Short mmCIF file of C-alpha atoms in Angstrom, two decimals:
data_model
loop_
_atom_site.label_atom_id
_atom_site.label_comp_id
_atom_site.label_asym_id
_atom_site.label_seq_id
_atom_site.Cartn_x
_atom_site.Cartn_y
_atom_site.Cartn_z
CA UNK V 1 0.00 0.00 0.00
CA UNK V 2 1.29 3.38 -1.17
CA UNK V 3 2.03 5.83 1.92
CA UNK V 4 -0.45 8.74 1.77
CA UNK V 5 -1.35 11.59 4.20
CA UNK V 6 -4.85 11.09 4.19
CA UNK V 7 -5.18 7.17 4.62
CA UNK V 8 -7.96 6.41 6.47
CA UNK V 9 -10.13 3.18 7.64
CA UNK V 10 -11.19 2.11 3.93
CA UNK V 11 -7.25 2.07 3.05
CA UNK V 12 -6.52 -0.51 5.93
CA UNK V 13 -6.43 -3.95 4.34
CA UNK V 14 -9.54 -5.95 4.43
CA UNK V 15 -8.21 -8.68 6.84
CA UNK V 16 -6.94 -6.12 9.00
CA UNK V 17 -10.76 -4.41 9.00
CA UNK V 18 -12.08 -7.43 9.39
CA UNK V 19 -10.12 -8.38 12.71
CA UNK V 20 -11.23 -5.24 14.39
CA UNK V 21 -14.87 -5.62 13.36
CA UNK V 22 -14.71 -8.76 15.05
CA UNK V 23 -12.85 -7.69 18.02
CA UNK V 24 -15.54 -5.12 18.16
CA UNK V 25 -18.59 -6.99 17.46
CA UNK V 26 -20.02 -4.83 15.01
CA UNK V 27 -19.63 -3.83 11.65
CA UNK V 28 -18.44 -0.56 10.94
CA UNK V 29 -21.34 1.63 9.79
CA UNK V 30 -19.19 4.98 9.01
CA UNK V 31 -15.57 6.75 9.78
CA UNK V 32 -14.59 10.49 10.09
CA UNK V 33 -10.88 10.69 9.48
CA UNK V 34 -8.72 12.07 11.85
CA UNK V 35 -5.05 13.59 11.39
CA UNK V 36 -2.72 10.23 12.39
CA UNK V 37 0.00 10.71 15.02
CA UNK V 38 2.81 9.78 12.26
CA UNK V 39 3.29 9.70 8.50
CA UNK V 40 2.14 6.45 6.61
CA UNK V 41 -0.48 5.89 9.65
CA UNK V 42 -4.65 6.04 10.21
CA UNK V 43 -6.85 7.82 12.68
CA UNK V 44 -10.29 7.70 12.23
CA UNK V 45 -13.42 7.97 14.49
CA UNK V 46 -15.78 5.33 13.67
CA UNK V 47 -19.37 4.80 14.04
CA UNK V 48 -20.63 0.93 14.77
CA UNK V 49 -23.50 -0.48 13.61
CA UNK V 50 -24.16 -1.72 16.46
CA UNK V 51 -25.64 0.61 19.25
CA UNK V 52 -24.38 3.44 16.87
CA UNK V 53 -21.66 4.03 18.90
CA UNK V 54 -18.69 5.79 18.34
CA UNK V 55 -15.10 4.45 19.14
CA UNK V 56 -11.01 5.73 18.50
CA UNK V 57 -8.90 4.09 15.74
CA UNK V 58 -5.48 4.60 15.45
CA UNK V 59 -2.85 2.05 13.14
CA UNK V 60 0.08 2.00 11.94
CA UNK V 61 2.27 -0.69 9.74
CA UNK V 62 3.12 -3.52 11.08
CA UNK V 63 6.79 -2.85 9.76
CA UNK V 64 6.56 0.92 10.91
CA UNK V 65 9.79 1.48 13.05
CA UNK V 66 7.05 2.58 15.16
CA UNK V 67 5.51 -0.61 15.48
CA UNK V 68 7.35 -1.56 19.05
CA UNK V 69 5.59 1.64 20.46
CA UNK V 70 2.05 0.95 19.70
CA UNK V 71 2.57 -2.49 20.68
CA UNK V 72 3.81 -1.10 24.46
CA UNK V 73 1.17 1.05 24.22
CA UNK V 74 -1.53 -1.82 23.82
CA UNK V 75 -0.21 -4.04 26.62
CA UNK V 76 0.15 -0.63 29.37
CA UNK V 77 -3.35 0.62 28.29
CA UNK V 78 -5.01 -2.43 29.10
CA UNK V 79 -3.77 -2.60 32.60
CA UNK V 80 -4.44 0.77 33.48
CA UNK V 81 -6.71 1.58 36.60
CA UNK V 82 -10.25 1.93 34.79
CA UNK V 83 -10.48 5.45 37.11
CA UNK V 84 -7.13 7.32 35.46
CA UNK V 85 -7.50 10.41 33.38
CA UNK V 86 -6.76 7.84 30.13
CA UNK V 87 -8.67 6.49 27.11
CA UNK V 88 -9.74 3.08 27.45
CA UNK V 89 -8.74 0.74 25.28
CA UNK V 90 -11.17 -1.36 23.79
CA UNK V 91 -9.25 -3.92 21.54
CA UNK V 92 -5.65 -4.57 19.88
CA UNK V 93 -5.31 -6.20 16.05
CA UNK V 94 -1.48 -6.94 15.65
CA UNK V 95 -1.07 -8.51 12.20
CA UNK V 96 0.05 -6.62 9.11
CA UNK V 97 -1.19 -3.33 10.55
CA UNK V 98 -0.78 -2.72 14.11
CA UNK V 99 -4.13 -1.14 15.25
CA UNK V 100 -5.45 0.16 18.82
CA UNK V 101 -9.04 1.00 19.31
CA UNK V 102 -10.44 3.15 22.45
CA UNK V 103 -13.52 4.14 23.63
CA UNK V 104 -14.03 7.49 21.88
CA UNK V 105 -12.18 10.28 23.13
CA UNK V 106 -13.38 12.89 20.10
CA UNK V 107 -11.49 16.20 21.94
CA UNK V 108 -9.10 18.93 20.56
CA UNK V 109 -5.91 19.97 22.59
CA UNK V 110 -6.03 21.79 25.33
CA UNK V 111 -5.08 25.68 25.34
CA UNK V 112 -2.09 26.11 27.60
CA UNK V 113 -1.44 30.04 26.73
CA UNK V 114 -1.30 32.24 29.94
CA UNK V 115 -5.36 32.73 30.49
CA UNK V 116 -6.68 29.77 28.99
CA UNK V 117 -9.65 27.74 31.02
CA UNK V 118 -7.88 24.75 29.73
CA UNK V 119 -4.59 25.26 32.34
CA UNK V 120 -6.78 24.28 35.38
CA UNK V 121 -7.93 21.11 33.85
CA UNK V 122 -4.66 20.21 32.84
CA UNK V 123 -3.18 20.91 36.17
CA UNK V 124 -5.91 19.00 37.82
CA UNK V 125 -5.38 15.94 35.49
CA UNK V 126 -2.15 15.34 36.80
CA UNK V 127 -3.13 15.57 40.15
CA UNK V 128 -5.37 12.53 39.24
CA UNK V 129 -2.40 10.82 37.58
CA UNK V 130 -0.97 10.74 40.60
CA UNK V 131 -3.82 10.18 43.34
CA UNK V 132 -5.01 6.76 40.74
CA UNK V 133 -1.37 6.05 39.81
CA UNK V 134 -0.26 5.85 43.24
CA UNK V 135 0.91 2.74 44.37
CA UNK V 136 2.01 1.97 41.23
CA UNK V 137 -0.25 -0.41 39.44
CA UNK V 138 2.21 -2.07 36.94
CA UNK V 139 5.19 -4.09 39.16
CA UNK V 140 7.27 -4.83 35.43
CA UNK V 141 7.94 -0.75 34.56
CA UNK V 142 11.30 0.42 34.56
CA UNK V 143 12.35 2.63 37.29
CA UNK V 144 12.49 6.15 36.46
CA UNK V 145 16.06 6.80 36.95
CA UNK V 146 16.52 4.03 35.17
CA UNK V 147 15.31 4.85 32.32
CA UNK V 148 16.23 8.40 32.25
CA UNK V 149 18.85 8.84 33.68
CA UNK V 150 20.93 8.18 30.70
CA UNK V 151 19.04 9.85 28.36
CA UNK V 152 19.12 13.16 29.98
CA UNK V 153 23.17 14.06 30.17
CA UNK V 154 22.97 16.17 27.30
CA UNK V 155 25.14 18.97 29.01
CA UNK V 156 27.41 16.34 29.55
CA UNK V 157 27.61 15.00 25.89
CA UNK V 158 27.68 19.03 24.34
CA UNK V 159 30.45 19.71 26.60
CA UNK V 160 32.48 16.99 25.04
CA UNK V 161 32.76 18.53 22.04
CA UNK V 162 30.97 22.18 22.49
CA UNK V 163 29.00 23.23 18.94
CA UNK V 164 29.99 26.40 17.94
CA UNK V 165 26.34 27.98 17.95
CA UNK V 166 25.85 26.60 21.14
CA UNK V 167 23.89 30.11 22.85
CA UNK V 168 26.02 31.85 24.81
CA UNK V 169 24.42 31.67 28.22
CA UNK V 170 25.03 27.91 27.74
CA UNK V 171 28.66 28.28 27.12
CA UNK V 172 29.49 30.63 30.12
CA UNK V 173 27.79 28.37 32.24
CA UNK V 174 28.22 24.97 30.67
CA UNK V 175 30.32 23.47 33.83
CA UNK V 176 27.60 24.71 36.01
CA UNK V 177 25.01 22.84 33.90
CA UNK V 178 27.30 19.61 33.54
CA UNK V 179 27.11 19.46 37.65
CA UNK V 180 23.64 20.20 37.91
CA UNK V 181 21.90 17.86 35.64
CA UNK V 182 22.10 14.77 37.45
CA UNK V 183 21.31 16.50 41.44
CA UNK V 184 18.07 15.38 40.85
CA UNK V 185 18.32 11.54 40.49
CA UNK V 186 18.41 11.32 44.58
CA UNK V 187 14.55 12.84 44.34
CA UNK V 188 13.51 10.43 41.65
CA UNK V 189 12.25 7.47 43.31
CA UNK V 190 8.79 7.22 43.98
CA UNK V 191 6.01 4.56 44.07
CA UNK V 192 3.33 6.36 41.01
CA UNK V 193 3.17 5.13 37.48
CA UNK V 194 4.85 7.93 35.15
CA UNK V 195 4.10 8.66 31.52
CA UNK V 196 7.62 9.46 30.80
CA UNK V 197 6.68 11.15 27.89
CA UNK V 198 4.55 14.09 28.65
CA UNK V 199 3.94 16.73 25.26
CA UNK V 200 1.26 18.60 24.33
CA UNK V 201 0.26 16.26 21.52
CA UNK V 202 -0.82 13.73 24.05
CA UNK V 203 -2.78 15.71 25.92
CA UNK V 204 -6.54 15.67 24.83
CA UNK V 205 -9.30 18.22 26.04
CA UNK V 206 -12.69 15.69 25.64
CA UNK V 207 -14.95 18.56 27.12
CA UNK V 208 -15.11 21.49 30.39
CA UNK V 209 -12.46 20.54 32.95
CA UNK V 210 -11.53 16.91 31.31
CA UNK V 211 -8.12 15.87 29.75
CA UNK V 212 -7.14 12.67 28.88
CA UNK V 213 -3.20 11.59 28.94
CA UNK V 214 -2.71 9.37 25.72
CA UNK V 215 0.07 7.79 24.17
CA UNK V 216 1.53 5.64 27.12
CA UNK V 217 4.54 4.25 25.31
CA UNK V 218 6.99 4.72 27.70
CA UNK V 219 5.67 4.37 31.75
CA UNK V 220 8.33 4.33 34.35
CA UNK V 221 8.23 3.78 38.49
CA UNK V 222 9.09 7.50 40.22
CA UNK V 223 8.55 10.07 41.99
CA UNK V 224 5.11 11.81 41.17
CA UNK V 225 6.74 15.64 40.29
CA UNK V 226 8.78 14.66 37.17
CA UNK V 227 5.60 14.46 35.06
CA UNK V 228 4.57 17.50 36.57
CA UNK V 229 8.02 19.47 35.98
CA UNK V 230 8.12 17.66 32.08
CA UNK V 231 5.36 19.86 31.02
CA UNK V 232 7.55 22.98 32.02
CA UNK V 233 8.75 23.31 28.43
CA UNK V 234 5.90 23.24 26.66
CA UNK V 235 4.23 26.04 28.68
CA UNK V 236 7.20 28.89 28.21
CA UNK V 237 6.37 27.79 24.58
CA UNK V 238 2.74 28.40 24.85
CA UNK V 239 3.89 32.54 26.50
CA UNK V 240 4.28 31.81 30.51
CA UNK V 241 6.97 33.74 31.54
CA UNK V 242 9.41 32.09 34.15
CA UNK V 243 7.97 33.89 37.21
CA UNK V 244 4.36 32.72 35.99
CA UNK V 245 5.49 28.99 35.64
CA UNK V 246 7.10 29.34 39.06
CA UNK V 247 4.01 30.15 40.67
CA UNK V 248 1.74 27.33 38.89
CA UNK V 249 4.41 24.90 40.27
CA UNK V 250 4.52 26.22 43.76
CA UNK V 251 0.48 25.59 43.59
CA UNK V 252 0.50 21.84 42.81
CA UNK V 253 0.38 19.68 45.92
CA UNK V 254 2.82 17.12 44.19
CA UNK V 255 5.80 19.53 44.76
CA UNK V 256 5.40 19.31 48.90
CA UNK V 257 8.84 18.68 50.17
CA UNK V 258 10.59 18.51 46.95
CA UNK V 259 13.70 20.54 47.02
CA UNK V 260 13.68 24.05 44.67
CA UNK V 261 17.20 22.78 43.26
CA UNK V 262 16.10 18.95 42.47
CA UNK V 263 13.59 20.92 40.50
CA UNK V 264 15.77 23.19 38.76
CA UNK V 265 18.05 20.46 38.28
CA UNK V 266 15.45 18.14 35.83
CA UNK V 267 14.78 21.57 34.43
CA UNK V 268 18.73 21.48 33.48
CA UNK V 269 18.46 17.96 32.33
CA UNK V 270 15.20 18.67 30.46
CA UNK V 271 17.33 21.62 28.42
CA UNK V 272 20.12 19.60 27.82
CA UNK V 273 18.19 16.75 26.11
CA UNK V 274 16.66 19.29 24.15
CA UNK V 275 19.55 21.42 23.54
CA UNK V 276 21.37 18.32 22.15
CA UNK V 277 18.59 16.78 20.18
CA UNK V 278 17.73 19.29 18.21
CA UNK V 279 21.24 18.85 16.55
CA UNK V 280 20.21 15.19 15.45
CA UNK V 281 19.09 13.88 12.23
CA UNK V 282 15.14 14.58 12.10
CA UNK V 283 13.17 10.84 13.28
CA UNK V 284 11.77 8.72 10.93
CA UNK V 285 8.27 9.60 9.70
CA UNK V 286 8.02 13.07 11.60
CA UNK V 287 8.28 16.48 10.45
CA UNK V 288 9.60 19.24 12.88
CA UNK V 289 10.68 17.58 15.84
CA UNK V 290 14.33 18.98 15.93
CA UNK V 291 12.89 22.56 15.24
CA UNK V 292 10.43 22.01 18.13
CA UNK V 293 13.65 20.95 20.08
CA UNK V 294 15.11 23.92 19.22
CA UNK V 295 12.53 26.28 20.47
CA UNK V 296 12.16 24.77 23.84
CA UNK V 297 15.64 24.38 24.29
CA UNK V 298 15.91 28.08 24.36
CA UNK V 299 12.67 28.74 26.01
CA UNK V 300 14.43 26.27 29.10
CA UNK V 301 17.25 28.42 28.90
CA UNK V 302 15.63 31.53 29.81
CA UNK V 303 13.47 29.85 32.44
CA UNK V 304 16.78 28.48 34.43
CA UNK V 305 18.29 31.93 33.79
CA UNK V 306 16.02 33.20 35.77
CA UNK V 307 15.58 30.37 38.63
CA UNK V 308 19.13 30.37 38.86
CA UNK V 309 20.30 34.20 38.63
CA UNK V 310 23.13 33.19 36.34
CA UNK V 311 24.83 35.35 34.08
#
């Protein structure tokens, strides 16, 4: 099958329809295509002939270097507590296309510009990660630290060899940053189920004061804050100045007794990743990551400026 931008349930293979129509128990009586998650993929809303209701597709190819990700996906969603803030999956077809179906979730992104209605409901959604996520439910996740602890030295990798546009806040202070972006592993145990991968893409707004947290591809063991702190990025990019992130932070329960530098230090490690990602080859089948990369990286930057009071 040719990739295409606009595949949607009628380009799936027959078989492949046929399998989730089973798994459903209903024919499909109609789909609304949705925009996929990745090139070469299908989202679509679908209406079932039976009961008329309407459920969440989302596939991929089976030999989409993608493929491993939905398939975590399907086995995490499935033994999620029924009461978290996330879609519910309904069935998994893993043949020649990998395909996930929810309960349907139709929602747009929530608004995370300084002002919005939306922030609150975010903000509270995490709070709910945590309070349902807490013991964690799933004993075979990696820990945390574990997992990201060696993913996050980018400091350590750019000072290595130092790229000449690196920004110039970065390079007066790059020893600083080195020692600071592993102080927080001591604060990054914890007993709650993490997403690990929070983004604004994965964040949907279903109606007043409801988000879902989608796309659980890569759950850890930790502590309950570094979810919280992951979104930090995302809203300088959205126009929260530093102080005004500060001060959403210092309102979230989650923080209690966490140490202001452990904080600022995942903020450092955060940057870093960024900082040195953006400077990679672009993913397969994605458009825009690195330059996305690149923004928060310097958006980071200016927040632990000003947490810091380095020059």
């Amino acid at each position: 099958m040719p990739v295409s931008a606009r595949l949607g349930w009628h380009d799936l293979p027959s078989a492949t329809r046929d399998a989730v129509e089973r798994e459903l128990g209903s024919a499909v009586r109609r789909s609304l295509w949705q925009t996929p998650e990745f090139d070469g993929g299908v989202s679509a809303r679908l209406e079932l002939e039976r009961g008329h209701r309407w459920v969440f597709l989302k596939a991929i190819p089976a030999g989409s270097p993608r493929a491993g990700g939905y398939r975590t996906e399907a086995a995490i969603a499935r033994r999620l507590p029924t009461e978290a803030p996330t879609p519910k999956l309904l069935s998994f077809v893993d043949g020649e296309w990998l395909v996930l179906v929810f309960a349907d979730f139709d929602g747009t992104r929530p608004n995370l510009r300084p002002g919005s209605p939306d922030l609150s409901a975010v903000l509270a959604t995490f709070g709910a990660l945590g309070r349902t996520l807490t013991p964690c439910p799933l004993p075979d996740v990696p820990d945390a630290l574990d997992d990201l602890g060696p993913l996050l030295r980018g400091w350590h990798e750019l000072a290595k060899e130092r790229p000449d546009d690196l920004d110039e806040w970065a390079v007066r202070n790059l020893d600083r940053l080195v020692q600071l972006e592993t102080s927080w592993h001591p604060w990054s145990a914890g007993d709650t189920l993490l997403h690990n991968d929070i983004q604004p893409e994965y964040l949907v707004r279903t109606g007043p004061g409801r988000v879902l947290v989608t796309n659980w591809r890569y759950p850890a063991r930790g502590a309950g804050w570094l979810d919280l702190v992951a979104l930090v990025p995302y809203l300088l990019d959205a126009g929260h100045e530093p102080a005004d992130v500060d001060r959403l932070l210092r309102r979230r329960p989650v923080l209690t007794g966490v140490p202001v530098w452990a904080v600022t230090a995942f903020g450092v490690a955060l940057a870093g990743h960024a900082e040195r990602a953006c400077r990679l080859p672009e993913p397969p089948a994605t458009t825009g990551v690195r330059a996305a990369q690149r923004r928060l990286a310097g958006a980071m930057r200016e927040w632990l400026a000003y947490r810091t009071h380095w020059q």
